[in-house]
Short mmCIF file of C-alpha atoms and ligand atoms in Angstrom, two decimals:
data_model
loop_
_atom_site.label_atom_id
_atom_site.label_comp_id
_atom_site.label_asym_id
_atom_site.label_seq_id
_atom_site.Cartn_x
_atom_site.Cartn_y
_atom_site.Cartn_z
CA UNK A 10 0.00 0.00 0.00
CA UNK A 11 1.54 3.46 -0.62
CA UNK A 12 0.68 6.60 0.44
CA UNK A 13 -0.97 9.04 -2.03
CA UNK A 14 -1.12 12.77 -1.19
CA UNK A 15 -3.59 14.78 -3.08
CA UNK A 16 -3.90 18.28 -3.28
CA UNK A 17 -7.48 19.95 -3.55
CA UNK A 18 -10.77 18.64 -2.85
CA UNK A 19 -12.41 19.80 -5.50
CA UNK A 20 -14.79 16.75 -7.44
CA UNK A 21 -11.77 15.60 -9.11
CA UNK A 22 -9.73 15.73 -5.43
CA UNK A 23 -12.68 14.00 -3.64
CA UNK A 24 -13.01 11.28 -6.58
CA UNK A 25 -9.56 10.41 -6.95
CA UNK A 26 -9.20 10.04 -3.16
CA UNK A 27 -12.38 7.47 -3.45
CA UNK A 28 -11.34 5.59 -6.01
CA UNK A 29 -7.48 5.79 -4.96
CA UNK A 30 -9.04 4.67 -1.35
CA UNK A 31 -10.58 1.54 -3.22
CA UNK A 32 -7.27 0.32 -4.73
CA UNK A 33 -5.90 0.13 -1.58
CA UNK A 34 -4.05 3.42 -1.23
CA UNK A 35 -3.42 5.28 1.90
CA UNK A 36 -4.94 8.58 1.12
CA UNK A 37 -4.11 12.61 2.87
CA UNK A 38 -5.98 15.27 0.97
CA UNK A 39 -4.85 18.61 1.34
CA UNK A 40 -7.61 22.15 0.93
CA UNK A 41 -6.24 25.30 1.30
CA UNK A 42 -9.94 26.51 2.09
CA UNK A 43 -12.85 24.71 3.77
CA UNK A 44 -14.09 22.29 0.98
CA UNK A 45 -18.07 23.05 0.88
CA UNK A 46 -16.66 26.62 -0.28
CA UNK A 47 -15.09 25.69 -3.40
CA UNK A 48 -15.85 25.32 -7.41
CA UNK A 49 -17.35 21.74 -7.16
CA UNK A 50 -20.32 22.86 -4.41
CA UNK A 51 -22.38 25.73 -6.11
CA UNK A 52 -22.13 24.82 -9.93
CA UNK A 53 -25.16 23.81 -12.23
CA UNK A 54 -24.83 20.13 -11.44
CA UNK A 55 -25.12 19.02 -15.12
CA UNK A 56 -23.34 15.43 -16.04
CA UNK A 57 -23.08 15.98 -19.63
CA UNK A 58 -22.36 13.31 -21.71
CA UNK A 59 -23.67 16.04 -24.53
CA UNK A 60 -21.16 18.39 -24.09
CA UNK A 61 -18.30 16.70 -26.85
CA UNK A 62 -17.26 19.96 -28.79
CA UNK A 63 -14.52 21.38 -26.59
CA UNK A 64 -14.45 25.28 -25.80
CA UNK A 65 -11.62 25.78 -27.98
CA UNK A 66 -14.26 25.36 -31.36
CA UNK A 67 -14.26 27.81 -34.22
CA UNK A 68 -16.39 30.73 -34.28
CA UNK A 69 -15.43 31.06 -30.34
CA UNK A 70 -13.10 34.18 -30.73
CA UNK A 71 -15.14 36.23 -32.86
CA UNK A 72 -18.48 35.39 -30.40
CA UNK A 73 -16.28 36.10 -27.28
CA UNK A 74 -15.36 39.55 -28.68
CA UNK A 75 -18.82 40.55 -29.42
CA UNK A 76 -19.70 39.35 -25.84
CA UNK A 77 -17.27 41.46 -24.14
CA UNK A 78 -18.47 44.87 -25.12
CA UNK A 79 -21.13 44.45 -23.09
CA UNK A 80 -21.28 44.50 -18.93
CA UNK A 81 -23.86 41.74 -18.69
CA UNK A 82 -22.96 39.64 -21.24
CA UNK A 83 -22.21 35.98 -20.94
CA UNK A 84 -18.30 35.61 -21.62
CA UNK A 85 -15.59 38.09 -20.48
CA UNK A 86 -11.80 38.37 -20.27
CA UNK A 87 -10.20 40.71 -17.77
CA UNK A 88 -7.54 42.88 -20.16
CA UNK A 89 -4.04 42.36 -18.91
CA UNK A 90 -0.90 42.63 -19.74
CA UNK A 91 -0.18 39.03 -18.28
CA UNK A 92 2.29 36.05 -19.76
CA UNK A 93 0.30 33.26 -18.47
CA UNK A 94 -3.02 34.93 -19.98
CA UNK A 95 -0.93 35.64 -23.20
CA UNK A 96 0.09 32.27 -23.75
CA UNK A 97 -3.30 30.67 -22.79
CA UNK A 98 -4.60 32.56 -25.31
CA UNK A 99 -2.53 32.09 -27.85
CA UNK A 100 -3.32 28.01 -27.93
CA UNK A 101 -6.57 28.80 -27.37
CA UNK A 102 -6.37 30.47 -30.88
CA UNK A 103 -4.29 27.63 -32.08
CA UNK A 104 -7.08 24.96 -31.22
CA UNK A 105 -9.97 26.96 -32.18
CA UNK A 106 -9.43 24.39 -35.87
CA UNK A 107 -12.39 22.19 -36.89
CA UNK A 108 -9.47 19.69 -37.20
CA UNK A 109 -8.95 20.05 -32.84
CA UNK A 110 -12.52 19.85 -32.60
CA UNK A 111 -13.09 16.56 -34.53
CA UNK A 112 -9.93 14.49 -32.47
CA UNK A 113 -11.40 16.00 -29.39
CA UNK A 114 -14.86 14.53 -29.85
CA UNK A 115 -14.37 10.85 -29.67
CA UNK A 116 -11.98 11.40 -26.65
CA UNK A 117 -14.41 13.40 -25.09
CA UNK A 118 -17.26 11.28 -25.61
CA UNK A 119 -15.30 8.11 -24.39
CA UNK A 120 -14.53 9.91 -21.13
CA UNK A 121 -18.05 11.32 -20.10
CA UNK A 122 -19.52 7.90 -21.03
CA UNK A 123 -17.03 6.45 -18.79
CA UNK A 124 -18.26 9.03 -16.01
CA UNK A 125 -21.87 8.74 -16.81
CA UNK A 126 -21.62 4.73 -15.81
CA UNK A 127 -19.57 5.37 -12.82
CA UNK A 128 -21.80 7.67 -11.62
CA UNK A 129 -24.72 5.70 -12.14
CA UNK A 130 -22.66 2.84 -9.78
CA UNK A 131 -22.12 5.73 -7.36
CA UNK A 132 -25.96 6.35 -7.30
CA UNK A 133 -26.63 3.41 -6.31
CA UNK A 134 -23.49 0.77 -4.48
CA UNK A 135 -24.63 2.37 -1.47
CA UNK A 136 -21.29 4.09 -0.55
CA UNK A 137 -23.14 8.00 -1.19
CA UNK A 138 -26.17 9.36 -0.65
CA UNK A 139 -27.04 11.50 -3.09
CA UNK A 140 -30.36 12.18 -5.82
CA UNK A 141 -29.12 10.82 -8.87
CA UNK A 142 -31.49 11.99 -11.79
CA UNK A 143 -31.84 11.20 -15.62
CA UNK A 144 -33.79 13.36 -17.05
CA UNK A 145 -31.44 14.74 -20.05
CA UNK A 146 -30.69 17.88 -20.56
CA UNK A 147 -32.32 20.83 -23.31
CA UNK A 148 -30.21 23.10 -25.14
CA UNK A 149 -33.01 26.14 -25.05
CA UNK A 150 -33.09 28.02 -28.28
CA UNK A 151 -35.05 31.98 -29.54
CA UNK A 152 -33.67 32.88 -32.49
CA UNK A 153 -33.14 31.36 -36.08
CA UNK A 154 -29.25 31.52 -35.32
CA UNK A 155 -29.17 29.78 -32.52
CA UNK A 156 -31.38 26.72 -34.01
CA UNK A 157 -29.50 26.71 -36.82
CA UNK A 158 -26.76 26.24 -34.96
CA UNK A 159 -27.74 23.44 -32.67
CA UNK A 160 -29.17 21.77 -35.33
CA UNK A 161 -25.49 21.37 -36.68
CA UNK A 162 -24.28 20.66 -32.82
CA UNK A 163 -27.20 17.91 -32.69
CA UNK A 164 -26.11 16.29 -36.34
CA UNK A 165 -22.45 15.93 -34.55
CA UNK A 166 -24.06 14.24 -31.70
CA UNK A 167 -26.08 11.72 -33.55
CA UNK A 168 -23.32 11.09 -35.98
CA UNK A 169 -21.05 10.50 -32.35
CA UNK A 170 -23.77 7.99 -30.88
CA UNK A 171 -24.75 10.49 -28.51
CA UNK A 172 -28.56 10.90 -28.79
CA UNK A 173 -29.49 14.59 -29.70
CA UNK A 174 -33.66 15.23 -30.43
CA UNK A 175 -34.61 18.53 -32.14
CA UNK A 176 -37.98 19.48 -31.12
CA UNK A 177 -40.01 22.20 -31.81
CA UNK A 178 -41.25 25.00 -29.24
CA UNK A 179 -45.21 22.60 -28.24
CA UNK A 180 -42.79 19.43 -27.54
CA UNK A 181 -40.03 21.54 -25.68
CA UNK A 182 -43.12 22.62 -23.60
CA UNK A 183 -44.46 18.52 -23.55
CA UNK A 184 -41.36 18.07 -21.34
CA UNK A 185 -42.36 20.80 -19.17
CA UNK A 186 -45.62 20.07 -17.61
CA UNK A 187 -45.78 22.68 -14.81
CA UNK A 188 -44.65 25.63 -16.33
CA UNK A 189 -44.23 28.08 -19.34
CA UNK A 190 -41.04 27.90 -21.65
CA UNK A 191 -40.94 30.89 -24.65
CA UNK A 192 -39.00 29.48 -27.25
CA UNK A 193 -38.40 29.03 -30.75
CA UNK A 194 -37.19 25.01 -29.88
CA UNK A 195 -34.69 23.17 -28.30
CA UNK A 196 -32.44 20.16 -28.69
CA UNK A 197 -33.01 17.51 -25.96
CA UNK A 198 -30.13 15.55 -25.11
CA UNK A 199 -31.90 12.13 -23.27
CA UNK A 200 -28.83 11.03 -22.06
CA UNK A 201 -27.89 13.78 -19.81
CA UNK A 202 -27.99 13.69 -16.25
CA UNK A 203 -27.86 15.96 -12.81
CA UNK A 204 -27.34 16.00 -9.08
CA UNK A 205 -27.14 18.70 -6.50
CA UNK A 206 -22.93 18.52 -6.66
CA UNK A 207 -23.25 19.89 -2.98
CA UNK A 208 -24.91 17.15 -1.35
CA UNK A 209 -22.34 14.96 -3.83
CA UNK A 210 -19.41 16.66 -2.69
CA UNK A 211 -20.87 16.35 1.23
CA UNK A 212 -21.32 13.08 0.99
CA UNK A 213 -18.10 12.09 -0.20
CA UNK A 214 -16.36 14.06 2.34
CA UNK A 215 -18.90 11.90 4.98
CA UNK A 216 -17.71 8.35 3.17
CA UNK A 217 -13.90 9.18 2.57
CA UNK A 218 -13.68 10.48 6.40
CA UNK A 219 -15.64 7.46 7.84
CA UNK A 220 -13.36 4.91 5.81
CA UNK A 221 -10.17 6.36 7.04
CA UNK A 222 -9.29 8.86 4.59
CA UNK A 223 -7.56 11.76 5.90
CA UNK A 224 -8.88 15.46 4.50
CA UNK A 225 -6.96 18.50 5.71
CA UNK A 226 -9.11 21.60 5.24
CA UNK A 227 -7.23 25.28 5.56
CA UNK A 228 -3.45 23.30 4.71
CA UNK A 229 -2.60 25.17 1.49
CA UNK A 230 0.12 23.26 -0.13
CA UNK A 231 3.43 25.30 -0.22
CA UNK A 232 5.66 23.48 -1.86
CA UNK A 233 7.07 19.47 -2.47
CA UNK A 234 9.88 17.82 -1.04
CA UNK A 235 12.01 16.37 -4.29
CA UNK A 236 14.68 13.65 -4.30
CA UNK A 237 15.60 14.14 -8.32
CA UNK A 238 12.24 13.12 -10.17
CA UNK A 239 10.60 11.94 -7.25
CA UNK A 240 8.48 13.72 -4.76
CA UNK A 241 8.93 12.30 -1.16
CA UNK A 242 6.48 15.22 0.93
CA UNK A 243 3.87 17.53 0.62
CA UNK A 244 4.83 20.57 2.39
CA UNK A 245 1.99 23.07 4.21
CA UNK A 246 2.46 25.67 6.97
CA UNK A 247 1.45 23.48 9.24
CA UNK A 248 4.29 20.34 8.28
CA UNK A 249 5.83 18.20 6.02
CA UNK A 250 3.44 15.17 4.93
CA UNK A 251 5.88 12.41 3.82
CA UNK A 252 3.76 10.43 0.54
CA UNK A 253 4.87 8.03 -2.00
CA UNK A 254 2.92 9.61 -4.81
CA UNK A 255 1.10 12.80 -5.47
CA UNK A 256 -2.13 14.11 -7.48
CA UNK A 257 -2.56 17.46 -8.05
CA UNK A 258 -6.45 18.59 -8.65
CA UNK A 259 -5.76 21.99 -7.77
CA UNK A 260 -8.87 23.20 -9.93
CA UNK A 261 -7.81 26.54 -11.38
CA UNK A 262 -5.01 27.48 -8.87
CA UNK A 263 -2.96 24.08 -10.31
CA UNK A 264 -0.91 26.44 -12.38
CA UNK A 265 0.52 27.80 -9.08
CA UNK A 266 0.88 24.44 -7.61
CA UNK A 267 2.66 23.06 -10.47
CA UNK A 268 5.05 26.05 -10.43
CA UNK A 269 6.12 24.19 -7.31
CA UNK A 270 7.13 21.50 -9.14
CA UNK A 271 8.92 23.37 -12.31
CA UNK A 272 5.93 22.84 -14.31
CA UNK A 273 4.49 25.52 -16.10
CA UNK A 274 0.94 24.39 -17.25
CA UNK A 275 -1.34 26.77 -19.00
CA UNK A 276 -4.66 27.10 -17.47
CA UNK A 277 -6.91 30.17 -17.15
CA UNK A 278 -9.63 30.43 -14.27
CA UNK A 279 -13.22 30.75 -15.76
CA UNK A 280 -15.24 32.78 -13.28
CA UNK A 281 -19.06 31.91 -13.17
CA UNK A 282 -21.91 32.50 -10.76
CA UNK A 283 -25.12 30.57 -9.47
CA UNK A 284 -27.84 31.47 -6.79
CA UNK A 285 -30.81 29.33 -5.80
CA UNK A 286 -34.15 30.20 -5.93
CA UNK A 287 -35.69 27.94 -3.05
CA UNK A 288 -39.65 25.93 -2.89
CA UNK A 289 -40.22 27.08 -6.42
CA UNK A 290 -43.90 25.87 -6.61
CA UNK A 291 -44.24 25.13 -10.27
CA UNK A 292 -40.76 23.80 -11.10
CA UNK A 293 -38.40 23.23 -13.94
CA UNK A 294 -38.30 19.62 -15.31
CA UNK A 295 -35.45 19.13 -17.20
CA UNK A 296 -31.81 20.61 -17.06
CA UNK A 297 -31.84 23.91 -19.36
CA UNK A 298 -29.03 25.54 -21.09
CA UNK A 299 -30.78 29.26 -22.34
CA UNK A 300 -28.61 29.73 -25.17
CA UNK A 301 -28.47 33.09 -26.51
CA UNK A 302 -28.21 34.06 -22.78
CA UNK A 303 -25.57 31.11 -22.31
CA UNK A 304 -27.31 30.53 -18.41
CA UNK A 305 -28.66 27.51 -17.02
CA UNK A 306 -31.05 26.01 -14.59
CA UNK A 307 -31.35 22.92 -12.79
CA UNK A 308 -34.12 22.01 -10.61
CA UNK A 309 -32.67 20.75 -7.48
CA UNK A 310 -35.66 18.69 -4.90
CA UNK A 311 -38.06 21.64 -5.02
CA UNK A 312 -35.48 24.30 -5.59
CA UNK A 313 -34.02 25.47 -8.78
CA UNK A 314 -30.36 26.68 -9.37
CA UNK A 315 -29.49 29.71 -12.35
CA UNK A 316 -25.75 29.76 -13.14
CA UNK A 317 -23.99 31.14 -16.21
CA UNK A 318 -21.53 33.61 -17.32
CA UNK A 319 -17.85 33.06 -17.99
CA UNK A 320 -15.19 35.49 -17.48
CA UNK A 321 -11.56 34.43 -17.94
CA UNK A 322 -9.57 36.01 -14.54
CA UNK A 323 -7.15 34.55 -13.65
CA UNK A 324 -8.00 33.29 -9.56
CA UNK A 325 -9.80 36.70 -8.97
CA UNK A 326 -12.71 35.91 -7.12
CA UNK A 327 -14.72 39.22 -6.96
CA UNK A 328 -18.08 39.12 -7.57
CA UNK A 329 -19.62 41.13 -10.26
CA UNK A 330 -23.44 41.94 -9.66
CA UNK A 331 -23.49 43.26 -13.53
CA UNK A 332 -22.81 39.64 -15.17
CA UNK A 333 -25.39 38.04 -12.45
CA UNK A 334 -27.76 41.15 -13.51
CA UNK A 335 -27.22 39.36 -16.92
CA UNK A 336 -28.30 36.24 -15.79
CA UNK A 337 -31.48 37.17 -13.82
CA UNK A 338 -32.57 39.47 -17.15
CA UNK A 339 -32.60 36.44 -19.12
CA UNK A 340 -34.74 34.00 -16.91
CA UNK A 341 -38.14 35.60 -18.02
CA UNK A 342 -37.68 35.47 -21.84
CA UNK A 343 -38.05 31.53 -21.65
CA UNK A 344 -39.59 30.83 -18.48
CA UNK A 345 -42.06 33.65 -18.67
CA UNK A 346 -43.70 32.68 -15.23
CA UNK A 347 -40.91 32.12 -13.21
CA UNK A 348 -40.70 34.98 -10.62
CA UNK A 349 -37.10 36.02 -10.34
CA UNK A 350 -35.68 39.06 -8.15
CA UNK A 351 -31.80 40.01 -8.20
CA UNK A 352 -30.44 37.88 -5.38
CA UNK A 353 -28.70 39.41 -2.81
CA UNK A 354 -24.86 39.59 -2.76
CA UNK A 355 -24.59 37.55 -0.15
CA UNK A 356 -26.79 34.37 -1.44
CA UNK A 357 -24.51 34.60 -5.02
CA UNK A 358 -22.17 31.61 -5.06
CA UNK A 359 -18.83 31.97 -7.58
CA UNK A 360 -16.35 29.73 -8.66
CA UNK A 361 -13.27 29.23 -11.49
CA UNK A 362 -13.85 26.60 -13.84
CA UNK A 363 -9.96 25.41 -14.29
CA UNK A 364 -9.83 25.87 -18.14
CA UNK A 365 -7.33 24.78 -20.24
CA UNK A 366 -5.99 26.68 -23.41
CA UNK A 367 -6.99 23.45 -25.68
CA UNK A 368 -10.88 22.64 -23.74
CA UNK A 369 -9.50 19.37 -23.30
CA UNK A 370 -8.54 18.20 -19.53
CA UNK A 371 -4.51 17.49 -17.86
CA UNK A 372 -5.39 13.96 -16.69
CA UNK A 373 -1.42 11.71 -16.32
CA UNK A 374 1.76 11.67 -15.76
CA UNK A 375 4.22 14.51 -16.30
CA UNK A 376 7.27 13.18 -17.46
CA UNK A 377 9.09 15.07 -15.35
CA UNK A 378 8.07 13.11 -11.99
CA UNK A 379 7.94 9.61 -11.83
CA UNK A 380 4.91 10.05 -8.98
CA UNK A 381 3.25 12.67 -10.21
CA UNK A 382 -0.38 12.66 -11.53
CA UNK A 383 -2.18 15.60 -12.76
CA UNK A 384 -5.83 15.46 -12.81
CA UNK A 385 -7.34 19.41 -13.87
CA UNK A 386 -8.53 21.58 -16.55
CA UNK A 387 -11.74 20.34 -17.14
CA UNK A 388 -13.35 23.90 -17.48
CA UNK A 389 -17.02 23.00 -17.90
CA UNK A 390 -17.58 20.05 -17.47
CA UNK A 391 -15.59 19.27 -14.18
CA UNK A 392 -18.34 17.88 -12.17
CA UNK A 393 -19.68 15.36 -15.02
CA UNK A 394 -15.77 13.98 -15.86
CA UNK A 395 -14.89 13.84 -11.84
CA UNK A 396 -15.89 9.93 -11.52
CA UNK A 397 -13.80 8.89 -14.35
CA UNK A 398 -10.85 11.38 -13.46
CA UNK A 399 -10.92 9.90 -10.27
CA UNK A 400 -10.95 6.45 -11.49
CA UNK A 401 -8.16 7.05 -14.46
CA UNK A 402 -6.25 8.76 -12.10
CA UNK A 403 -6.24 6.09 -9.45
CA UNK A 404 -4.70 3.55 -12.45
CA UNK A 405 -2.28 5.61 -12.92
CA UNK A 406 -0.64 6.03 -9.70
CA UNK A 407 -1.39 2.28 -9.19
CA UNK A 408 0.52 1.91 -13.11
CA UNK A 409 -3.22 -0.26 -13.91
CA UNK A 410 -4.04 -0.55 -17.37
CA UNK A 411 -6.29 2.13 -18.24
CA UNK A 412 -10.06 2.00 -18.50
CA UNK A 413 -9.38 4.44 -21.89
CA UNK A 414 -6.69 6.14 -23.90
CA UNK A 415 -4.93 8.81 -21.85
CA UNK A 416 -3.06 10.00 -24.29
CA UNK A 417 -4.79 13.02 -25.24
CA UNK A 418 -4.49 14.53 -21.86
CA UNK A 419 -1.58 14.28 -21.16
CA UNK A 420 -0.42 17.43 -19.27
CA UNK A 421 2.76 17.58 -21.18
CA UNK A 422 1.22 18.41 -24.74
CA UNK A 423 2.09 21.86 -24.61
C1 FAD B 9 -21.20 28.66 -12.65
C2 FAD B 9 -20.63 27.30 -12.89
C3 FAD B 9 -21.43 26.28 -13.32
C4 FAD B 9 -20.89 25.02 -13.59
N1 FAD B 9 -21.71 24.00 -13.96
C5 FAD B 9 -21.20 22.77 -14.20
C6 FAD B 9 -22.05 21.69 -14.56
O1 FAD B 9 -23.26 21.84 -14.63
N2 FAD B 9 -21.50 20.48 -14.83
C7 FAD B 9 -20.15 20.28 -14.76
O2 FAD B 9 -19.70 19.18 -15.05
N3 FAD B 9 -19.31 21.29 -14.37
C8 FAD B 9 -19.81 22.52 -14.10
N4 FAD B 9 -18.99 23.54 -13.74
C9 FAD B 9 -17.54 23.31 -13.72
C10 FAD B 9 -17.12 22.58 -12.45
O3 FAD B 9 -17.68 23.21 -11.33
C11 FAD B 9 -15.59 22.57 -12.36
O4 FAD B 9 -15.05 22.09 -13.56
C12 FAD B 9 -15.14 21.68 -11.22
O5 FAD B 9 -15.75 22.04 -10.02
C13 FAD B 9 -13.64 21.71 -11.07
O6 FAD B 9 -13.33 20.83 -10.03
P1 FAD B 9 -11.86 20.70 -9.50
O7 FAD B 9 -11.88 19.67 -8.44
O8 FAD B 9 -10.92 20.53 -10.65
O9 FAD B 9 -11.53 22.15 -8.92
P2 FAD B 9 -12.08 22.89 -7.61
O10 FAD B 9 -13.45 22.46 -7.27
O11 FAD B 9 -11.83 24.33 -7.81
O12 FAD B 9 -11.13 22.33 -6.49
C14 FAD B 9 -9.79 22.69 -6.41
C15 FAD B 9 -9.44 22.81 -4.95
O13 FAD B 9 -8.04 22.99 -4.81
C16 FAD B 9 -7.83 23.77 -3.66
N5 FAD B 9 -6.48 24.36 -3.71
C17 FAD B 9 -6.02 25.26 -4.60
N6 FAD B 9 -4.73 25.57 -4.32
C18 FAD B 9 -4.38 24.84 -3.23
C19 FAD B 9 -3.19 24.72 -2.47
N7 FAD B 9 -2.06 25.41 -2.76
N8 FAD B 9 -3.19 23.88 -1.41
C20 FAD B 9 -4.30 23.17 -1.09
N9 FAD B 9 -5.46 23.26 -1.78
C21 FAD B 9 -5.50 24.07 -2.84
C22 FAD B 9 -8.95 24.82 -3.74
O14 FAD B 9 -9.22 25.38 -2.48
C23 FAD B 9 -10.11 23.99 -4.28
O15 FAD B 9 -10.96 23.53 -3.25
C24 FAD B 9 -19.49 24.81 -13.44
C25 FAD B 9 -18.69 25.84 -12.98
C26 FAD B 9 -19.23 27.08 -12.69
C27 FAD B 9 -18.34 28.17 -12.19
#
């Protein structure tokens, strides 16, 4: 048995420690904050097999530019005059090819799938308690652009075996007894899936605690101890953790982390927001993605979550009432009988989705460590890729053959 320390307990943190736990490992994770306040607890709580086109697509630049001239828009990127940001988006431009986007799709598909069925064991091996629903997700369309343009996203679905339904405004609405949606149509995705990611993460922390894994909450991770290209400790303010191996699921602060290590991985924070909108008496159904207004909602029990916007900042963690202004604006033009009121500052919930330059995650070795494992980068999708990042990640420390092709993530591709 060997000692694995990880650092973060983000989803990907928490699911690598269970499935690392299950191998056999000794497990410490390390949280430099307390971890029901982090970017895995307040997101949308999609699992989105759907989602195979990686950010990095063409056409993104040119919409992301109109976006930003406006204050409540939907995507943002703080101007600086920063190397990191510079580089990041340089291969973001570099992988915005159709040629990217079609060897990204298979890999992507492979890995959700993978997630989909391990979450689906999750739901129900009786190790978590958590509401595990299938109900699929609709991509929420207005205007003739839009359609048009899911129509296309749906034909690359299909085409990829993953099940994509166009349907017109009355069946949209057939999926929606209880209330009214306003919209042109929408493309249902049956496969999709969603939990409330806080009770998830909660009741992983409950399981990994009670079987003897240790979680340190408020020990940021300062540095490594290094014996050539092996890590012996994890070093924090508060000691020196000796470990065998290490995973780093720093979320969007991994750049940093790696710097510890002489890496220099290129990863941008995507800042998004979410508030709750609680006993909602005629609720949502299904999952929604509003497109033009690029927001979401996701009934959760009787409540029902918005989230959306994405500005690229770096680890700045301000909250900006004008992009959740955006987001509240939107709600009534297609779920006209919704009431909606700007939440208070207090009740909005933020996090960085750790994106990478390429939309694909880090998930392997570097080659400069023999025990190192990233596991980040998974922008988006993060909470719906957590089971099987956990589960690749754990074969890789263990040097298992690999429930899929790795290859594409590797962390060193840059
Ligand atoms: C508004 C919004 C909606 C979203 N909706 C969805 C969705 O519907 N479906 C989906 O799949 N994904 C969604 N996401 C994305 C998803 O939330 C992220 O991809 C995911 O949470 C990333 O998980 P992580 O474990 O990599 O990072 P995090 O959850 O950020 O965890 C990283 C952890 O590392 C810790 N850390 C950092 N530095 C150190 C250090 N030096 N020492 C110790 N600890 C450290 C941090 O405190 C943090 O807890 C959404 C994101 C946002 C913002």
């Amino acid at each position: 048995m060997s000692h694995v320390g990880i650092v973060g307990g983000g989803i990907v943190g928490l699911c690598s420690a269970y499935y690392l736990h299950k191998a056999g490992h000794q497990v410490t994770l390390f949280d430099q904050a307390p971890i029901a306040d982090g970017c895995s607890f307040g997101n949308a709580g999609m699992i989105v097999p759907s989602h195979i086109i990686p950010l990095a697509q063409p056409g993104m630049i040119a919409k992301g530019m109109r976006w930003m001239l406006k204050s409540t828009s939907p995507f943002y990127v703080k101007p600086r005059l920063n190397a990191d940001l510079m580089r990041w988006g340089w291969l973001f431009y570099r992988h915005s090819t159709p040629a990217h986007v079609e060897r990204s799709i298979p890999v992507l598909r492979d890995l959700s799938l993978l997630s989909k069925s391990l979450f689906q064991d999750l739901a129900a091996n009786g190790d978590l308690a958590f509401e595990w629903k299938e109900r699929g997700l609709l991509m929420l369309y207005k205007t003739p652009s839009a359609e048009h343009e899911m129509a296309e996203e749906a034909d690359v679905a299909n085409r990829s075996n993953v099940e994509a339904r166009v349907l017109n405004g009355q069946q949209v609405q057939d999926l929606e007894p209880h209330t009214r949606v306003d919209v042109r149509g929408g493309v249902w995705y049956p496969g999709d899936a969603h939990v409330n990611p806080g009770e998830l993460v909660r009741s992983l922390v409950a399981y990994l605690t009670k079987n003897g894994v240790t979680i340190l909450e408020n020990h940021t991770v300062t540095g490594f101890g290094k014996t050539g290209a092996h890590v012996t400790s994890v070093q924090t303010a508060e000691g020196s953790f000796p470990v065998d191996a290490v995973v780093v699921a720093g979320g969007a602060w991994s750049p940093t982390i790696s710097r510890l290590l002489g890496l220099n991985l290129s990863m941008q924070g995507g800042k998004g927001y979410s508030f709750m909108l609680r006993n909602v008496a005629n609720n949502v159904q299904v999952p929604a993605i509003m497109l033009e207004a690029r927001a979401t909602a996701t009934p959760m029990g009787g409540d029902l979550r918005f989230a959306g916007t994405l500005e690229v900042a770096g680890t700045d963690m301000t909250i900006n009432m004008n992009r959740v202004r955006g987001i509240v604006q939107s709600i009534n033009n297609y779920y006209p009988e919704i009431k909606v009121d700007m939440p208070a500052v207090d009740t909005v919930w933020r996090g960085l989705r750790p994106c990478s330059p390429d939309g694909l995650p880090y998930i392997g070795h570097t080659h400069k460590f023999d025990n190192v494992v990233l596991a980040t980068g998974h922008g988006m999708m993060g909470l719906s890729l957590g089971p099987a990042t956990g589960k690749l990640v754990s074969e890789a420390v263990g040097d298992k053959v690999s429930s899929m092709d790795i290859k594409a993530f590797s962390p060193d591709r840059f």
